[in-house]
PDB file of C-alpha atoms in Angstrom:
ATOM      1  CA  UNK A   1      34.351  73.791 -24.844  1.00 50.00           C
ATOM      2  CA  UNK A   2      33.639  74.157 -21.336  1.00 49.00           C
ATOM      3  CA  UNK A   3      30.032  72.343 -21.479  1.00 51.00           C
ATOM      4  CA  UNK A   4      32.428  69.531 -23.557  1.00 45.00           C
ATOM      5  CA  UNK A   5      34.661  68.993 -21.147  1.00 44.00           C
ATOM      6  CA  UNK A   6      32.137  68.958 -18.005  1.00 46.00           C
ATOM      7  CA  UNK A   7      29.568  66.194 -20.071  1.00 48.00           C
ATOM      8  CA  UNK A   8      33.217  63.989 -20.190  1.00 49.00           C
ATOM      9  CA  UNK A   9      32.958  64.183 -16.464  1.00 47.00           C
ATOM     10  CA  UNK A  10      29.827  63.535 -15.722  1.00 47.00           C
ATOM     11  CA  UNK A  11      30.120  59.723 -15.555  1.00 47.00           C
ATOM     12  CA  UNK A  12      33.090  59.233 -13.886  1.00 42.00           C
ATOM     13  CA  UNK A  13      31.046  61.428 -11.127  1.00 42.00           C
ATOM     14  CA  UNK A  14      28.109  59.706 -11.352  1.00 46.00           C
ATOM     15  CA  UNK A  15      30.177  56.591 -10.788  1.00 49.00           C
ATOM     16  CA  UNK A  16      31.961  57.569  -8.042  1.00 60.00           C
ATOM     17  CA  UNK A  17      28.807  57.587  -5.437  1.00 79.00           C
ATOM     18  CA  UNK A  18      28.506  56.455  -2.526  1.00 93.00           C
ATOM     19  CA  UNK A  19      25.454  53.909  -1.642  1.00 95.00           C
ATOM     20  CA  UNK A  20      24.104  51.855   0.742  1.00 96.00           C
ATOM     21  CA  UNK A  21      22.496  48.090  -0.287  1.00 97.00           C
ATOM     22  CA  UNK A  22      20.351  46.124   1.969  1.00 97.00           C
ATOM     23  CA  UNK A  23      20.186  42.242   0.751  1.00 98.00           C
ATOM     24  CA  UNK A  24      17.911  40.131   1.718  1.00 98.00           C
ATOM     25  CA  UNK A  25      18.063  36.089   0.946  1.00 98.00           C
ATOM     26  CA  UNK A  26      19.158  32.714   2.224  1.00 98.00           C
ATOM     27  CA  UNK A  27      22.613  31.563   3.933  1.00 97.00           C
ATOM     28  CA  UNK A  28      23.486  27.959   3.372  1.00 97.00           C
ATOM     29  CA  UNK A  29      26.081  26.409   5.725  1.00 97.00           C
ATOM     30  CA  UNK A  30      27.953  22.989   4.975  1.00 92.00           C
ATOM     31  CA  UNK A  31      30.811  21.160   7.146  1.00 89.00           C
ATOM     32  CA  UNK A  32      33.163  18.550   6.876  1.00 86.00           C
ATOM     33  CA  UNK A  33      30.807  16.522   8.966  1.00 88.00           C
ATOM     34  CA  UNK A  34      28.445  16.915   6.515  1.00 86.00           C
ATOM     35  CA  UNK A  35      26.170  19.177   8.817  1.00 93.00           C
ATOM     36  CA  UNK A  36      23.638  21.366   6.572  1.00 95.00           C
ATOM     37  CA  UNK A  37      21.392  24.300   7.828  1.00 97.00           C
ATOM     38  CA  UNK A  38      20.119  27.295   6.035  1.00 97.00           C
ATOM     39  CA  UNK A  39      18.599  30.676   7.713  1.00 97.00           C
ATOM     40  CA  UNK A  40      17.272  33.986   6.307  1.00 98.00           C
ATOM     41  CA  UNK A  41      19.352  36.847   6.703  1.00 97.00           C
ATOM     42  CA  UNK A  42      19.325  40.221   5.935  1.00 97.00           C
ATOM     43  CA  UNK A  43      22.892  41.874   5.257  1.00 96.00           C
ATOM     44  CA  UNK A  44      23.816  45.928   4.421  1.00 96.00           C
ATOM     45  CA  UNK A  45      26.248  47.239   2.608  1.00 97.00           C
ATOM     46  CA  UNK A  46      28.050  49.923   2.415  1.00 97.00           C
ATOM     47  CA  UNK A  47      29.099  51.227  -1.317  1.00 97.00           C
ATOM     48  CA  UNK A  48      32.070  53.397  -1.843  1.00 96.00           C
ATOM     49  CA  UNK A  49      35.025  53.696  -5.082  1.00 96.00           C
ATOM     50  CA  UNK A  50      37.572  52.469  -3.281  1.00 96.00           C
ATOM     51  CA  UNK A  51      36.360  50.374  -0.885  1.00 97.00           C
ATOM     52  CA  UNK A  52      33.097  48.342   0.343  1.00 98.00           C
ATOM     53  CA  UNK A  53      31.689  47.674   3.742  1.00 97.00           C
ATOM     54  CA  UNK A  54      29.699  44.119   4.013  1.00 97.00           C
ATOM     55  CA  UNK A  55      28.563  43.297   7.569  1.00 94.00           C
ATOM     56  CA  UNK A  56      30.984  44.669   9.252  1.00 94.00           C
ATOM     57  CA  UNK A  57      34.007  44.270   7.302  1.00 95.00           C
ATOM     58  CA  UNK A  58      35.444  46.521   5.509  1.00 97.00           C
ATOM     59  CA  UNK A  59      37.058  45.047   1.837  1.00 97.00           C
ATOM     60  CA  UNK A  60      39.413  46.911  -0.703  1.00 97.00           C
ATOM     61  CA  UNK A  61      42.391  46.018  -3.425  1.00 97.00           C
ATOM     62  CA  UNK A  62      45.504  45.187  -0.979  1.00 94.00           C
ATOM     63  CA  UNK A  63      48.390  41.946  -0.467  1.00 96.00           C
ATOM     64  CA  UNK A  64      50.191  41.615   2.509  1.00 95.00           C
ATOM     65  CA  UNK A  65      52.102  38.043   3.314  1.00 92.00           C
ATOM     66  CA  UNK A  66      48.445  36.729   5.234  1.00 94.00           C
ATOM     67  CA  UNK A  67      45.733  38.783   2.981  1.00 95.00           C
ATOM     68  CA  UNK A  68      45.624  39.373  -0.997  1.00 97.00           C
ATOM     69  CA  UNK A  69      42.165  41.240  -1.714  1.00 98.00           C
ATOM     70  CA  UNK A  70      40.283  43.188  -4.421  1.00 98.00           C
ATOM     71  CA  UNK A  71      37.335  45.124  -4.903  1.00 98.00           C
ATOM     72  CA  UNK A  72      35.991  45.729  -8.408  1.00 97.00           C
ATOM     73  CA  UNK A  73      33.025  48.076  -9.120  1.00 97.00           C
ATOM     74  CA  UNK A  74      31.661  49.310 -12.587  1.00 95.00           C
ATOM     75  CA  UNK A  75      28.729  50.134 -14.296  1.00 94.00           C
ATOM     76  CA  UNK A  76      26.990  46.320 -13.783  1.00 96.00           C
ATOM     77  CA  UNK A  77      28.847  44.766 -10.894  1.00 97.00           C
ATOM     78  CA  UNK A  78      30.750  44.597  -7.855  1.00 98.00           C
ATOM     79  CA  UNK A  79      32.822  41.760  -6.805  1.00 98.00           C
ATOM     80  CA  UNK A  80      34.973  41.285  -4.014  1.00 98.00           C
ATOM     81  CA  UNK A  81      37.601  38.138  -3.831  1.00 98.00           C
ATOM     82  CA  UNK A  82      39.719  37.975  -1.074  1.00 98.00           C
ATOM     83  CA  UNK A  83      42.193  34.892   0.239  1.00 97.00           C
ATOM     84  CA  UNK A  84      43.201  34.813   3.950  1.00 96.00           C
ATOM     85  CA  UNK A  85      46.434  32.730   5.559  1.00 93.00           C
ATOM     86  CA  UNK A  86      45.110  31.428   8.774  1.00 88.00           C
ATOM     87  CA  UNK A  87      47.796  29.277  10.294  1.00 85.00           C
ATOM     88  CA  UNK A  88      49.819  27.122   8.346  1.00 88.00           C
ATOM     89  CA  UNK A  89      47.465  24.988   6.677  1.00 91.00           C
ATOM     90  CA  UNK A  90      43.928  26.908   6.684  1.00 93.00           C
ATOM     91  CA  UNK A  91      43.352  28.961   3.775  1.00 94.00           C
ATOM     92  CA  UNK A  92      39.898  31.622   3.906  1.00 96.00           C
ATOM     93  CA  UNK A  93      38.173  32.682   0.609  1.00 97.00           C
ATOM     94  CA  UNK A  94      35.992  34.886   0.391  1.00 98.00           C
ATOM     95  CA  UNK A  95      34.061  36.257  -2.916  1.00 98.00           C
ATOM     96  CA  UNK A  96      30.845  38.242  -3.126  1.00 98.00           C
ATOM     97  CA  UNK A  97      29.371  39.115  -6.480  1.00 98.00           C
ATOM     98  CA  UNK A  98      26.259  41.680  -7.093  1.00 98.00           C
ATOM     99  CA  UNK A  99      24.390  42.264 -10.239  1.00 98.00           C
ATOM    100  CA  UNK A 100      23.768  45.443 -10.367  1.00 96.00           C
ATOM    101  CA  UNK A 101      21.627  45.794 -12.936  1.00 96.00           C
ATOM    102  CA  UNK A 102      19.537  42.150 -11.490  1.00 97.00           C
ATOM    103  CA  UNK A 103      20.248  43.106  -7.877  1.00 97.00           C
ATOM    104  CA  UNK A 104      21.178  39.727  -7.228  1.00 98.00           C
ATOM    105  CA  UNK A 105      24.307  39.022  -4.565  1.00 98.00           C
ATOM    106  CA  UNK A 106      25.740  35.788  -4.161  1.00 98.00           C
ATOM    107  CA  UNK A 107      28.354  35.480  -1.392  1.00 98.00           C
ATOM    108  CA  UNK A 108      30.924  32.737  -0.921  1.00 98.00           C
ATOM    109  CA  UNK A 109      32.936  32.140   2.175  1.00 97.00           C
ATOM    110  CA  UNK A 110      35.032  29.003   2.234  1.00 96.00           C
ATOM    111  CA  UNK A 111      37.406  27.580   4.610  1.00 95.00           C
ATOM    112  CA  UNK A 112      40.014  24.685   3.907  1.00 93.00           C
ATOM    113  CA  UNK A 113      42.420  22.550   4.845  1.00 91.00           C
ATOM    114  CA  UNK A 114      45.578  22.974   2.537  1.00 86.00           C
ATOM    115  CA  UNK A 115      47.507  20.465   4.218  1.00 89.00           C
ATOM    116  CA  UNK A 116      44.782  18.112   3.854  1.00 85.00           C
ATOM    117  CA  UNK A 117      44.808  18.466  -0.239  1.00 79.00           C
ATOM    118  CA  UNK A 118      42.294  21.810   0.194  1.00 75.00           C
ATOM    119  CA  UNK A 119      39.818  19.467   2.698  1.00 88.00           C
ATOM    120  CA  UNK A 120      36.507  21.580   3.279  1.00 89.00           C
ATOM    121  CA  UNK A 121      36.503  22.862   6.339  1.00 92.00           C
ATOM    122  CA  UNK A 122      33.271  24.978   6.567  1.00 95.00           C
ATOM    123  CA  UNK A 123      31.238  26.908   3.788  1.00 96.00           C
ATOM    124  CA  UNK A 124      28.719  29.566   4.114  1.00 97.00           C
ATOM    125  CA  UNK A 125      26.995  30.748   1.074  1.00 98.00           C
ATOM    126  CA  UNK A 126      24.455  33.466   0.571  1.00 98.00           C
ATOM    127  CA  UNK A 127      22.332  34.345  -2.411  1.00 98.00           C
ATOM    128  CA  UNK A 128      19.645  37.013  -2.057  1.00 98.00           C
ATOM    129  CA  UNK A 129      18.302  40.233  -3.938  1.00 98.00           C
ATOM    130  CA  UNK A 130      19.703  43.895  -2.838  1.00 98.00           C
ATOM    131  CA  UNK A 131      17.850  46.914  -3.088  1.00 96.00           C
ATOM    132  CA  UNK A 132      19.540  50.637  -2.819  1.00 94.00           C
ATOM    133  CA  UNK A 133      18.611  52.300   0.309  1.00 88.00           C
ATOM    134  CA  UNK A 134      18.307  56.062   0.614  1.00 76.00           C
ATOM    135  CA  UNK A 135      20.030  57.785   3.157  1.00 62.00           C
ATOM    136  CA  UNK A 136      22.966  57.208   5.145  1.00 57.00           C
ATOM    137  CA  UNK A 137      21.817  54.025   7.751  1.00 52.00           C
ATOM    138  CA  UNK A 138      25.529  52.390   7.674  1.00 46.00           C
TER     139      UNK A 138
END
């Protein structure tokens, strides 16, 4: 009963890892002047259950009055999706979805105008392939 009830368990330890991902791709940059440029970039990450580090920002499930975030990881993805107040008419989104059985990340980061009828502002997206990273680099 013992071995039973340690095989349940396995999983949920298995799943509860910590990992490190470094991405590597292409950021693509648009403004409401229509300005366009695109740059390789290389971004880690920093795995955990209840939160994730991208960059250097640290993301997690939480709503305040400015912030409403989450952080979603299972067996084939992570996603992040978080909406920031800044001022009284700029709204920042920000979403960030890995494959995890493809590898592929694409990242979103959007800022707009609300009293403007949600006018872009600027974008920056990424898409780009991760790859775990042994050891602790992060």
């Amino acid at each position: 009963m013992k071995k039973l009830l340690l095989l349940l368990l396995v999983p949920t330890f298995i799943q509860a890892e910590e990992f490190n991902l470094v991405c590597e791709g292409e950021t693509f940059t648009f403004d409401d002047y229509g300005n366009k440029s695109n740059y390789s970039e290389t971004i880690g990450i920093k795995v955990r259950e209840e939160n994730i580090k991208i960059k250097k920002y640290t993301y997690s499930t939480w709503r305040n009055d400015l912030i409403e975030s989450s952080y979603i990881k299972d067996e084939d993805s992570i996603s992040v999706a978080q909406t920031s107040r800044m001022g009284s008419c700029s709204y920042i989104n920000y979403m960030v979805d890995i494959n995890r059985v493809t590898g592929l990340i694409e990242t979103i980061w959007r800022q707009t105008d609300s009293c403007k009828e949600g006018e872009l502002i600027m974008q920056a997206n990424f898409e780009g392939k991760c790859k775990k990273q042994k050891g602790n680099a992060f």
